[in-house]
Coordinates of C-alpha atoms in Angstrom, one line a residue:
Chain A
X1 CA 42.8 79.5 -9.0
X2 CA 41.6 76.2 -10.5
X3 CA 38.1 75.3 -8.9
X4 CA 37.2 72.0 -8.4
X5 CA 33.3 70.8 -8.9
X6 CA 31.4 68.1 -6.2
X7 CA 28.5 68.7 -6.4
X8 CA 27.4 66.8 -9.1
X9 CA 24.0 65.2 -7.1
X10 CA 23.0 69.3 -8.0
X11 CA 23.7 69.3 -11.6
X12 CA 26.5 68.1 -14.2
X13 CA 28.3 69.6 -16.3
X14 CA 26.9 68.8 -20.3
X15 CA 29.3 66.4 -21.8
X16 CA 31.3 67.7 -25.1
X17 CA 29.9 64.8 -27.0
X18 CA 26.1 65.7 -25.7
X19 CA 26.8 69.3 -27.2
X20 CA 28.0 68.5 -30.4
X21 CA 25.0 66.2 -30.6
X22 CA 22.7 68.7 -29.9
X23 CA 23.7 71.6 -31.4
X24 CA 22.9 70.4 -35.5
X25 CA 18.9 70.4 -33.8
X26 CA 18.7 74.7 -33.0
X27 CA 19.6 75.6 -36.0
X28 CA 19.8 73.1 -39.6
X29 CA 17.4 70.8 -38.2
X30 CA 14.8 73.1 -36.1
X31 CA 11.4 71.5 -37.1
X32 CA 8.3 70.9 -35.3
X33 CA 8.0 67.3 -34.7
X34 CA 4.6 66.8 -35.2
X35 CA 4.6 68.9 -39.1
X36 CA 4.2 66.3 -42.0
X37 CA 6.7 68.7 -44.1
X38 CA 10.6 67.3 -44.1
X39 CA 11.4 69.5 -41.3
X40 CA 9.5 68.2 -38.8
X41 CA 10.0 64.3 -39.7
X42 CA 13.3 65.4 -39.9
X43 CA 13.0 66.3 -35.9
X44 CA 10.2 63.2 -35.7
X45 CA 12.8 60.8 -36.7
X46 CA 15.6 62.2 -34.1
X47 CA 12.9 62.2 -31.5
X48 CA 11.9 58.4 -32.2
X49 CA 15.4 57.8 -32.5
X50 CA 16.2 59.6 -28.7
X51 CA 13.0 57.8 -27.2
X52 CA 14.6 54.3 -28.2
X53 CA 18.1 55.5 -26.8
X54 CA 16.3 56.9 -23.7
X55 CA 14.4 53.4 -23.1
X56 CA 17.8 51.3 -24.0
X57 CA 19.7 52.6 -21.0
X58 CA 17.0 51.5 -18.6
X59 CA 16.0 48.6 -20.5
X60 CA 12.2 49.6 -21.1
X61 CA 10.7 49.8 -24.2
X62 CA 10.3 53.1 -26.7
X63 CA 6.9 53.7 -26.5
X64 CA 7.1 53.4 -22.8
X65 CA 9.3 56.6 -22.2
X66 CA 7.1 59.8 -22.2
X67 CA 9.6 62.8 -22.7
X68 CA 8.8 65.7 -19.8
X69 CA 10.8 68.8 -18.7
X70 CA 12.6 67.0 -16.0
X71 CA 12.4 64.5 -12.8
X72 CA 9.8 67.2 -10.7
X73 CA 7.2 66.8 -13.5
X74 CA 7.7 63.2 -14.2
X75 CA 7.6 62.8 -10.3
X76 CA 4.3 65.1 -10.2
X77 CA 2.5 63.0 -13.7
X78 CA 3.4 60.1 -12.1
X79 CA 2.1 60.3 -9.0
X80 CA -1.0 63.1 -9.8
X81 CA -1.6 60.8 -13.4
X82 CA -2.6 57.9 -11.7
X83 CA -4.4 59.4 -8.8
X84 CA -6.5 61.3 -10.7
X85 CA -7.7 58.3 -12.7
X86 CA -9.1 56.1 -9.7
X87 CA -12.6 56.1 -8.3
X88 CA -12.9 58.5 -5.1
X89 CA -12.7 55.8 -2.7
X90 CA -9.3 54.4 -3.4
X91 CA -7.3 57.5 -2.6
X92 CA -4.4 56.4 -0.2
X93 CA -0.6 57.2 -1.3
X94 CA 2.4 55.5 0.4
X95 CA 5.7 57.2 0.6
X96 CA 8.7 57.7 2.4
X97 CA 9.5 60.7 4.6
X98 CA 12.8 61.6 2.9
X99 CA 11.7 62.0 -0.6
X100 CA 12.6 64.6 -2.7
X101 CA 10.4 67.8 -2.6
X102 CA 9.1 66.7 -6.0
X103 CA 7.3 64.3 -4.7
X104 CA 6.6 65.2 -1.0
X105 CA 5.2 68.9 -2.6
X106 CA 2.9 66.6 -5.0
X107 CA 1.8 64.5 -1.8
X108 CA 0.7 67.8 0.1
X109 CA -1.0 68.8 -3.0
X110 CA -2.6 65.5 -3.0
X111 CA -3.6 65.8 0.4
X112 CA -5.1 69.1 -0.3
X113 CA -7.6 67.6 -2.3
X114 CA -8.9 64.3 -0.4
X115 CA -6.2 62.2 -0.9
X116 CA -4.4 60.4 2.2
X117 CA -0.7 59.6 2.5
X118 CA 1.1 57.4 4.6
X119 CA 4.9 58.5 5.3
X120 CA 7.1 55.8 6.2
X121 CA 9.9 56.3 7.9
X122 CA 13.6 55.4 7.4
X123 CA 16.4 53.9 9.8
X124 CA 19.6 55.6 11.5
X125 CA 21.0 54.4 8.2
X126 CA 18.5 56.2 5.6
X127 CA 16.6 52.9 4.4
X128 CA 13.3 52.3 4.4
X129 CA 12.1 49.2 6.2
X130 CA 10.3 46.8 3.5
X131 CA 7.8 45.5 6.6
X132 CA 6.5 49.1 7.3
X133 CA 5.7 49.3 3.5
X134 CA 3.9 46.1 3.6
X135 CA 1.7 47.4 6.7
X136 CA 1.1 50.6 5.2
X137 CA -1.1 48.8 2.4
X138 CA -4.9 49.4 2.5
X139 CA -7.7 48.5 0.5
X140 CA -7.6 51.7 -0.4
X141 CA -4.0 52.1 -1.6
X142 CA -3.5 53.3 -5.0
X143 CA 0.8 53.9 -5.3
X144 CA 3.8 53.9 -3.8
X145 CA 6.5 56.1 -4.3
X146 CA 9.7 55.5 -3.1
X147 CA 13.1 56.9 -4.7
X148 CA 15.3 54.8 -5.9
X149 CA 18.4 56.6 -4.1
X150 CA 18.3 59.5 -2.1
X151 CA 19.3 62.7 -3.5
X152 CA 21.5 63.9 0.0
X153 CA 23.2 60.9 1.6
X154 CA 23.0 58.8 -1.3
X155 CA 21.5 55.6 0.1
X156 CA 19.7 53.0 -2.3
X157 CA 16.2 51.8 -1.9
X158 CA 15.7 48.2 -1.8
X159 CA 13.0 48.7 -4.8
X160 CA 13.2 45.0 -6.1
X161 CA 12.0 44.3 -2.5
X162 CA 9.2 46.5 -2.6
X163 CA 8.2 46.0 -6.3
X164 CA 7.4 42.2 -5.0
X165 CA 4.9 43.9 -2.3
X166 CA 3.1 46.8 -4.4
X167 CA 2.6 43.6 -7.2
X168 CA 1.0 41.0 -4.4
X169 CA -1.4 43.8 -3.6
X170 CA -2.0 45.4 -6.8
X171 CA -0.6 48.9 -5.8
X172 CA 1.6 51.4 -8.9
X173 CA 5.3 51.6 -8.0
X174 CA 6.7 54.8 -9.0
X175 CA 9.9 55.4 -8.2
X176 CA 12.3 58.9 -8.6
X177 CA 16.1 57.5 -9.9
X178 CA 16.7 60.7 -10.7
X179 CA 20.1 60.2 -8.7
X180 CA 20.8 56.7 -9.6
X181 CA 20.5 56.6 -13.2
X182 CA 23.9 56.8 -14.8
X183 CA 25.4 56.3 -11.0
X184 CA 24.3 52.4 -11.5
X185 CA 23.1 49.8 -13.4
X186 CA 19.2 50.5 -13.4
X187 CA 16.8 48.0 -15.1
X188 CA 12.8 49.0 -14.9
X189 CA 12.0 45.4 -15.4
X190 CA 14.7 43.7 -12.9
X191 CA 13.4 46.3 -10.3
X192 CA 10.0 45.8 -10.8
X193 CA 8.5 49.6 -11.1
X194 CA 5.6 50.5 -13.2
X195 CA 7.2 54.0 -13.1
X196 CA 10.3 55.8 -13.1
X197 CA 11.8 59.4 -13.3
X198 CA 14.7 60.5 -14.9
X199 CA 16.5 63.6 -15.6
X200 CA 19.1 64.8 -18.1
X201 CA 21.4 67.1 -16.2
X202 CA 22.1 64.6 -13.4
X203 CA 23.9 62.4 -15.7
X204 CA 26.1 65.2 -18.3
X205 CA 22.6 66.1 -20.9
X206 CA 21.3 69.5 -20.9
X207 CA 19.0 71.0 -18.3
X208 CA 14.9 71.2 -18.5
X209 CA 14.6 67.7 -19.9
X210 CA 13.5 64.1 -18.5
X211 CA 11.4 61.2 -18.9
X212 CA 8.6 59.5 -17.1
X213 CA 9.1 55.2 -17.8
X214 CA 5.8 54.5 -18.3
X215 CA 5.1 50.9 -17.6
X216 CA 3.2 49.3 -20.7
X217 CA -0.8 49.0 -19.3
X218 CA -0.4 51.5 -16.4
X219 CA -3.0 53.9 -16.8
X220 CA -2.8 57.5 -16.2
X221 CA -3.9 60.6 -16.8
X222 CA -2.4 64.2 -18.1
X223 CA -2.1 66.8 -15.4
X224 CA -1.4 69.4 -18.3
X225 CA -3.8 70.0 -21.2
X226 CA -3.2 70.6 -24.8
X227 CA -2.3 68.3 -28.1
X228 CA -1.4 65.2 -28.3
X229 CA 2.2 64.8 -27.9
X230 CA 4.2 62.0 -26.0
X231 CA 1.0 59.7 -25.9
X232 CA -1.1 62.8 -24.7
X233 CA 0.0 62.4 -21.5
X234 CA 2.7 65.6 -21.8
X235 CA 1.0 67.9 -24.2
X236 CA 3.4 70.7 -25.7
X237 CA 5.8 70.7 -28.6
X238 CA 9.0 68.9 -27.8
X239 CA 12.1 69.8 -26.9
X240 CA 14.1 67.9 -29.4
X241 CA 17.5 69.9 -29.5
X242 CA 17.2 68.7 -25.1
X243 CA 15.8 65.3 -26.2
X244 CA 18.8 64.5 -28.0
X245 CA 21.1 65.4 -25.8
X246 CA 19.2 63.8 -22.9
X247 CA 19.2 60.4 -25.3
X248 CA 22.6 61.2 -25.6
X249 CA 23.9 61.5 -22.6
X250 CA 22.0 58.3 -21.4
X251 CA 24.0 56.3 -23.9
X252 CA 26.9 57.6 -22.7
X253 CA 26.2 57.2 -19.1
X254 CA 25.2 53.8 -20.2
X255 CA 28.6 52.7 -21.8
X256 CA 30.3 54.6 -18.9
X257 CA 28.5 52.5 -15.9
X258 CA 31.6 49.6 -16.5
X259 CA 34.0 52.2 -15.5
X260 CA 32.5 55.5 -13.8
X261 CA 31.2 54.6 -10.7
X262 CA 33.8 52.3 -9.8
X263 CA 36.4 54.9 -10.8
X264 CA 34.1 57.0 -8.4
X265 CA 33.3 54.9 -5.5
X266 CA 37.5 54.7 -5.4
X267 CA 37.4 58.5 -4.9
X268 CA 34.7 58.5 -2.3
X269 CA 36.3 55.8 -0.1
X270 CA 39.6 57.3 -0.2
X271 CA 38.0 60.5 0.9
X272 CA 36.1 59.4 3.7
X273 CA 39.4 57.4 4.9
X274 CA 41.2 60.7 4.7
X275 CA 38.7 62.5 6.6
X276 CA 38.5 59.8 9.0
X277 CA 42.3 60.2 9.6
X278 CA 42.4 63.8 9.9
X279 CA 39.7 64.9 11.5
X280 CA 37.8 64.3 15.2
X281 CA 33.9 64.5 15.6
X282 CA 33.0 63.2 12.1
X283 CA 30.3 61.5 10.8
X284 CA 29.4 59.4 7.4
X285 CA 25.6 59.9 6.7
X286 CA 23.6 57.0 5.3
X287 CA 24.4 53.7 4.6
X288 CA 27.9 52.4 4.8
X289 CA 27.6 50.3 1.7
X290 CA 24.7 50.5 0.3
X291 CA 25.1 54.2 -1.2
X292 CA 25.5 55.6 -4.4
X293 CA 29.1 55.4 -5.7
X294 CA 29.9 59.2 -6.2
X295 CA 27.9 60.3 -2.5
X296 CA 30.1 61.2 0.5
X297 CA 27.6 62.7 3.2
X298 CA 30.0 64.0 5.8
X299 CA 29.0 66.0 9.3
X300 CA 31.2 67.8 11.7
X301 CA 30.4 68.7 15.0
X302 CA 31.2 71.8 16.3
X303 CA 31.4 73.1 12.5
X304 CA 27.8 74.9 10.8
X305 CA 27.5 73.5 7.3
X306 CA 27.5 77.0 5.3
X307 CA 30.4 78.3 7.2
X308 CA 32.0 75.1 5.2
X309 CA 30.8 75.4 2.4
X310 CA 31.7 79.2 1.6
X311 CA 35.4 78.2 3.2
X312 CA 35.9 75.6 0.8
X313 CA 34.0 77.6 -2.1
X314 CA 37.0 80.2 -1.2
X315 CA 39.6 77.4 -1.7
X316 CA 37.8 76.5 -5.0
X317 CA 35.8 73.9 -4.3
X318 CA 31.9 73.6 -4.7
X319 CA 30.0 70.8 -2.7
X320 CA 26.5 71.9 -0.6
X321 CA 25.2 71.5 2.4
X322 CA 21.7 70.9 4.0
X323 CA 22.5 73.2 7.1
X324 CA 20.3 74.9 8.1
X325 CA 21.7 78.9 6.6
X326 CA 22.2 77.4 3.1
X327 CA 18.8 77.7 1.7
X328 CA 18.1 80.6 3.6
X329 CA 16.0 78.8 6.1
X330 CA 15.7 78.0 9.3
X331 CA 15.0 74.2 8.8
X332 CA 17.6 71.9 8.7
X333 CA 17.3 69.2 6.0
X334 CA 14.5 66.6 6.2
X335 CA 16.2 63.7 5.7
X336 CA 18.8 64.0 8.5
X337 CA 16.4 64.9 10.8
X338 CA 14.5 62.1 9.3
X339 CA 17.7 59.8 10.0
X340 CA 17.7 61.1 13.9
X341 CA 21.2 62.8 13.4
X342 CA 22.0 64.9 16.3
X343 CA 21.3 68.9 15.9
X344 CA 25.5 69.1 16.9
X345 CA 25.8 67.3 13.5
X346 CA 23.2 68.3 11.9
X347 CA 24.0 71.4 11.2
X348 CA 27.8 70.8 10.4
X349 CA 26.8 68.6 7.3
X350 CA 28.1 68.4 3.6
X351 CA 27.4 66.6 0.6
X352 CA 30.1 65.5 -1.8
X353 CA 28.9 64.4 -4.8
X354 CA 31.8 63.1 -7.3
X355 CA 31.6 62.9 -11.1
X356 CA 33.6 61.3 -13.7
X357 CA 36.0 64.1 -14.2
X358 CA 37.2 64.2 -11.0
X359 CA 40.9 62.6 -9.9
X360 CA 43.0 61.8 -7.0
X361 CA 44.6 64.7 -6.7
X362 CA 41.1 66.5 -6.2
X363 CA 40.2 64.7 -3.3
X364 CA 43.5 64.7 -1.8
X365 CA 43.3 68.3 -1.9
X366 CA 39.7 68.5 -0.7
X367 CA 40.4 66.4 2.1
X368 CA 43.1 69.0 3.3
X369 CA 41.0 72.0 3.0
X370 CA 38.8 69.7 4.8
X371 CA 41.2 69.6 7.9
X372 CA 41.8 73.3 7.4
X373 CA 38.5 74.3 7.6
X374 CA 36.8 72.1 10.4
X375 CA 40.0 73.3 12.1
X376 CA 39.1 76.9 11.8
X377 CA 35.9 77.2 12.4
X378 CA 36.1 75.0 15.6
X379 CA 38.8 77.3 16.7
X380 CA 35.8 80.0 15.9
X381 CA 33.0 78.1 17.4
X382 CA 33.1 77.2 21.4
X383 CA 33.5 73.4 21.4
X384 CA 33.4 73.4 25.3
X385 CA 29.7 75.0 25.3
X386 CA 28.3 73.8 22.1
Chain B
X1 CA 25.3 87.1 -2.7
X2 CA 27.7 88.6 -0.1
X3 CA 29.3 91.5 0.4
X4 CA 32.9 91.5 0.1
X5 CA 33.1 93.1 3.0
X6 CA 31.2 90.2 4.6
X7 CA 33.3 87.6 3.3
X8 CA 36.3 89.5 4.8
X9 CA 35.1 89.8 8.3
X10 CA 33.9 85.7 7.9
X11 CA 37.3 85.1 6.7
X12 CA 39.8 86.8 9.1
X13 CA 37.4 88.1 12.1
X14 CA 39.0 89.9 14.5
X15 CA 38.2 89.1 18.7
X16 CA 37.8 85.4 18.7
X17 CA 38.0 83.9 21.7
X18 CA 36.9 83.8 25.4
X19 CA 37.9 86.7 28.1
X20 CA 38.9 84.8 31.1
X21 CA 37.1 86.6 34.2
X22 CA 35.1 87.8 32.2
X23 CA 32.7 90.8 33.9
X24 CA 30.0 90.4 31.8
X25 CA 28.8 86.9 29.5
X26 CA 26.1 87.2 27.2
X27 CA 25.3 83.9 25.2
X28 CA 22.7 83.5 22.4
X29 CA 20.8 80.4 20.7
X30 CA 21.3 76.7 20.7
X31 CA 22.7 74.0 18.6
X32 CA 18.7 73.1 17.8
X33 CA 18.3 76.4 16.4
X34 CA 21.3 76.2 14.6
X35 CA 23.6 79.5 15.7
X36 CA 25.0 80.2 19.5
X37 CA 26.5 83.3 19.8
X38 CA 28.5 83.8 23.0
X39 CA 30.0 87.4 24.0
X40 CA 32.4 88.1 26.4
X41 CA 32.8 91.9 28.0
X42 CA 35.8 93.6 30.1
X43 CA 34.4 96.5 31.9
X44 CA 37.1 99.3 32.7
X45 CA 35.5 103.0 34.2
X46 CA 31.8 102.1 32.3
X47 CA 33.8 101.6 29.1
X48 CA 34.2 98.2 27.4
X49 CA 37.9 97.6 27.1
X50 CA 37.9 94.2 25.7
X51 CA 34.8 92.2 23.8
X52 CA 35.7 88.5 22.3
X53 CA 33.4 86.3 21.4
X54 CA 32.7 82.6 19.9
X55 CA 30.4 81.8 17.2
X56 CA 28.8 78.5 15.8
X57 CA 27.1 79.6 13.2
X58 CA 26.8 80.6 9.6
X59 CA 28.3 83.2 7.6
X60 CA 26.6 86.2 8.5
X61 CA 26.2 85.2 12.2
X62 CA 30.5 84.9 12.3
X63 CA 30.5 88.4 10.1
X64 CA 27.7 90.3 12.6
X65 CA 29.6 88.4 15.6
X66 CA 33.2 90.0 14.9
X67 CA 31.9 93.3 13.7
X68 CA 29.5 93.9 16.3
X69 CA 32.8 93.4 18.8
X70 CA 34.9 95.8 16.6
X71 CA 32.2 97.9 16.8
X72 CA 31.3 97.8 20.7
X73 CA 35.2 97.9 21.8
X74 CA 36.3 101.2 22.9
X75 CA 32.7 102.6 23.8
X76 CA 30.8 103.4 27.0
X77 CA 28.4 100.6 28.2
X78 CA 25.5 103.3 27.3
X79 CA 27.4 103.8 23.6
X80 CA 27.5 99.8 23.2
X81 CA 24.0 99.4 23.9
X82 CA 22.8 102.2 21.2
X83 CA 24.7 100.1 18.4
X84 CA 21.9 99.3 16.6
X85 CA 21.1 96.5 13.5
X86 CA 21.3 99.1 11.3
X87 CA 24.9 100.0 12.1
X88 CA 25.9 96.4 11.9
X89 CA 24.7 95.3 8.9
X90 CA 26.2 99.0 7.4
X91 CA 29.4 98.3 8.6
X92 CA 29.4 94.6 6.6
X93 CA 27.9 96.6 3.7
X94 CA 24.4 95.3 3.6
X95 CA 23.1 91.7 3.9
X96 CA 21.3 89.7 1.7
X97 CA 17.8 89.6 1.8
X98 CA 16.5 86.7 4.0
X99 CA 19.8 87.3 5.7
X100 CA 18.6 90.2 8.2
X101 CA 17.1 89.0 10.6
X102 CA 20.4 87.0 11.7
X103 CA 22.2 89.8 12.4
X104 CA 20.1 90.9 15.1
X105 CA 21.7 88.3 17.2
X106 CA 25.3 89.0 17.7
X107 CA 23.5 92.2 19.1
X108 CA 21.6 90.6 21.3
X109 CA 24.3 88.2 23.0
X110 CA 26.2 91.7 23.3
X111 CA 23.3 93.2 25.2
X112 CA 23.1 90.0 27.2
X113 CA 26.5 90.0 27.9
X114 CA 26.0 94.0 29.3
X115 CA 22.9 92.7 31.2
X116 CA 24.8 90.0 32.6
X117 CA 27.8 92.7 33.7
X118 CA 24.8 95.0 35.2
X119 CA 23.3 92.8 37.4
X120 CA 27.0 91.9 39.2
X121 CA 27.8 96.1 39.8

């Protein structure tokens, strides 16, 4: 049976090009980066080389990308970095209540140890309101984080909006575009951020490798210990054969972004009509338009999200689900419940997340197992009493 | 992360559906929670002739729901109510860890359901 991948908001699969890229840095040209000998400038040079790809595709500069292990660290250097740097009495964090664990985690940690955060909420739609930003600022306020688009129904930040605020009052903007970079065009100067997170395997490079944008100025500190690598904010020998394919991987996504997610946001309309036509009690979750091309949120009442996604899984298709089963919790996900979607719907909920490989015929063929499987597990469930 | 057996029982359960006149109901959870597990008993000479039931819910509550009816059908109301977790989860071939405690509740709605039948005889 052929399977069929959608779930590309969890991971992507390494590009061809990414691997061949890599593969010359595990074994011919292994050295240590920071060793004067010709095998480490060897992996010096590729590292330079990757940090000036890295900063191209967002349009920041080289020396303001600090290489990490992924978007949770960058989230938690960003965020712990320049907390830990301030005098005790500014200590107040803004954020927004459907972040990603990376940074809601780092927040609670934060709290833990004096700090206050404010937790502003979103609307029906999954935006945060610019005006409760604004009245969330203290004298106290050191940063606000705020993703750039959200990692489960896709919607995008209005960043430019807020960068404009956290400048006026002289309060960091960090934001997490984990999900958006290589989904659309992202610029760290046209948004306005003094930091942003990035990981590989979101857009087709290797796993266990990011980057923190570092805005030139912003001062932070290291919340790890050791040498002096990556500006001695992110001790630890680099991961150049991961750095490479990270840089390129952002190139490509970067030459792609003219044709992917418009080839992509084809896909996810046509899906969502289809489902629309097919099927009663559905919802789309987030913002109509102002989503990430490749995100289809979708919620079925009457229909528990896990029962879905191991029905589909059996057809050979992979999306996930924030129901409630999935993670083997109890809790349903954050950010509907954030979004005030009703428990009926919560819990029938499934994220489609569309990558450049996929085709028509996919999500033609998704959409009927769609049909097929809301249609059997209604027929299991008790729609009259649920 | 399942047992086949499991995916089985979640893919083709057997005893969907609602018993009309019904002489016993037993209904479990809410939408909030997540799961609602409704039974539905026939009562012939103290032995339970027919058991259906209707499940929103996740994999292992559709799996427990269907094999706690195959399981109940054809036994004394006494016999039905000394099925225990243990047997359940057996029958499905184990559950994943995290996963136990679910299966516990197709149980329950059965002994509701029994309750339910006791308290109109």
């Amino acid at each position: 049976m052929k399977r069929i991948y959608m779930d590309h908001s969890a991971t992507t699969p390494v590009d061809p090009l990414v691997v061949d890229a890599m593969l010359p840095y595990f074994t011919e040209k292994f050295g240590n980066s920071s060793s004067l000998h010709s095998f480490g400038q060897e992996a010096a040079e590729a590292l330079s080389i990757a940090r000036g790809h890295v900063a191209d595709s967002i349009g920041a500069q080289a020396e303001e990308i600090i290489f990490t292990s992924g978007g949770t660290e960058s989230d938690n250097i960003a965020l712990q970095g320049v907390l830990s740097r301030e005098p005790e009495k500014r200590h107040h964090i803004i954020t927004s209540v459907i972040e990603h664990p990376a940074v809601l985690s780092t927040c609670d940690f934060l709290k833990s140890t004096g700090h206050d955060v404010t937790y502003v909420p979103v609307s029906s739609e999954g935006i945060v309101d610019v005006g409760d930003i604004e009245r969330a600022i203290r004298d106290d306020t050191v940063i606000i984080s705020i993703m750039h688009a959200n990692n489960e129904i896709g919607t995008i930040q209005p960043i430019e909006e807020i960068a404009k605020i956290a400048k006026d009052n002289g309060v960091y903007l960090h934001t997490d575009a984990v999900q958006s970079v290589g989904k659309m065009p992202v610029d760290v100067d046209q948004l306005g951020v003094d930091m942003l997170s990035i990981s590989s395997h979101k857009l087709h490079g290797p796993k266990g490798v990011g980057a923190l944008y570092v805005r030139e100025g912003t001062r932070l500190n290291p919340v790890i210990f050791g040498g002096g690598h990556e500006s001695g904010l992110r001790p630890g020998t680099e991961n150049i054969p991961g750095i490479v394919g990270f840089a390129k991987a952002s190139s490509i996504a970067k030459e792609r972004l003219g044709t992917d997610p418009a080839q992509m946001g084809r896909l996810r309309d046509s899906l969502i009509k289809k489902v629309f036509d097919t099927i009663d009690d559905v919802r789309l979750n987030g913002h109509a338009t102002q989503r990430l091309p490749n995100n289809a949120n979708l919620s079925f009442r009457h229909v528990e999200g896990e029962s879905m996604l191991m029905l589909l899984d059996i057809a050979g298709i992979a999306v996930s689900t924030g129901s409630a089963c999935s993670s083997r919790s109890q809790h349903a996900s954050h950010v509907l419940d954030s979004i005030g979607l009703d428990p009926d719907y919560i819990h029938g909920s499934i994220r489609i997340s569309l990558g450049r490989e996929n085709t028509m015929a996919e999500v033609d063929y998704l959409a009927g197992a769609l049909q097929e499987t809301v249609a059997k597990l209604r027929q299991i469930s008790s729609p009259v009493k649920c | 992360m399942y047992s086949k057996k499991i995916i089985e029982e979640f893919t083709n359960p057997k005893n969907v559906g609602i018993i009309e006149g019904a002489d016993g109901v037993g209904e479990i959870g809410s939408t909030i929670d997540g799961d609602v597990i409704t039974v539905y008993i026939k009562v012939e000479d103290d032995v339970l002739t027919d058991v259906k039931f209707k499940t929103f819910g996740c994999v292992v509550a559709i799996s427990t729901s269907t094999m706690v009816t195959q399981l109940a059908k054809g036994k004394t109301v006494e016999e039905a109510l000394a099925i225990s977790n243990e047997d359940v989860q057996d029958a499905l071939g184990g559950l994943p860890k995290g996963k136990d405690r679910c299966s516990g509740f197709a149980l329950d709605a059965l002994h509701k359901a029994i309750e339910d039948y006791r308290s109109k005889t």
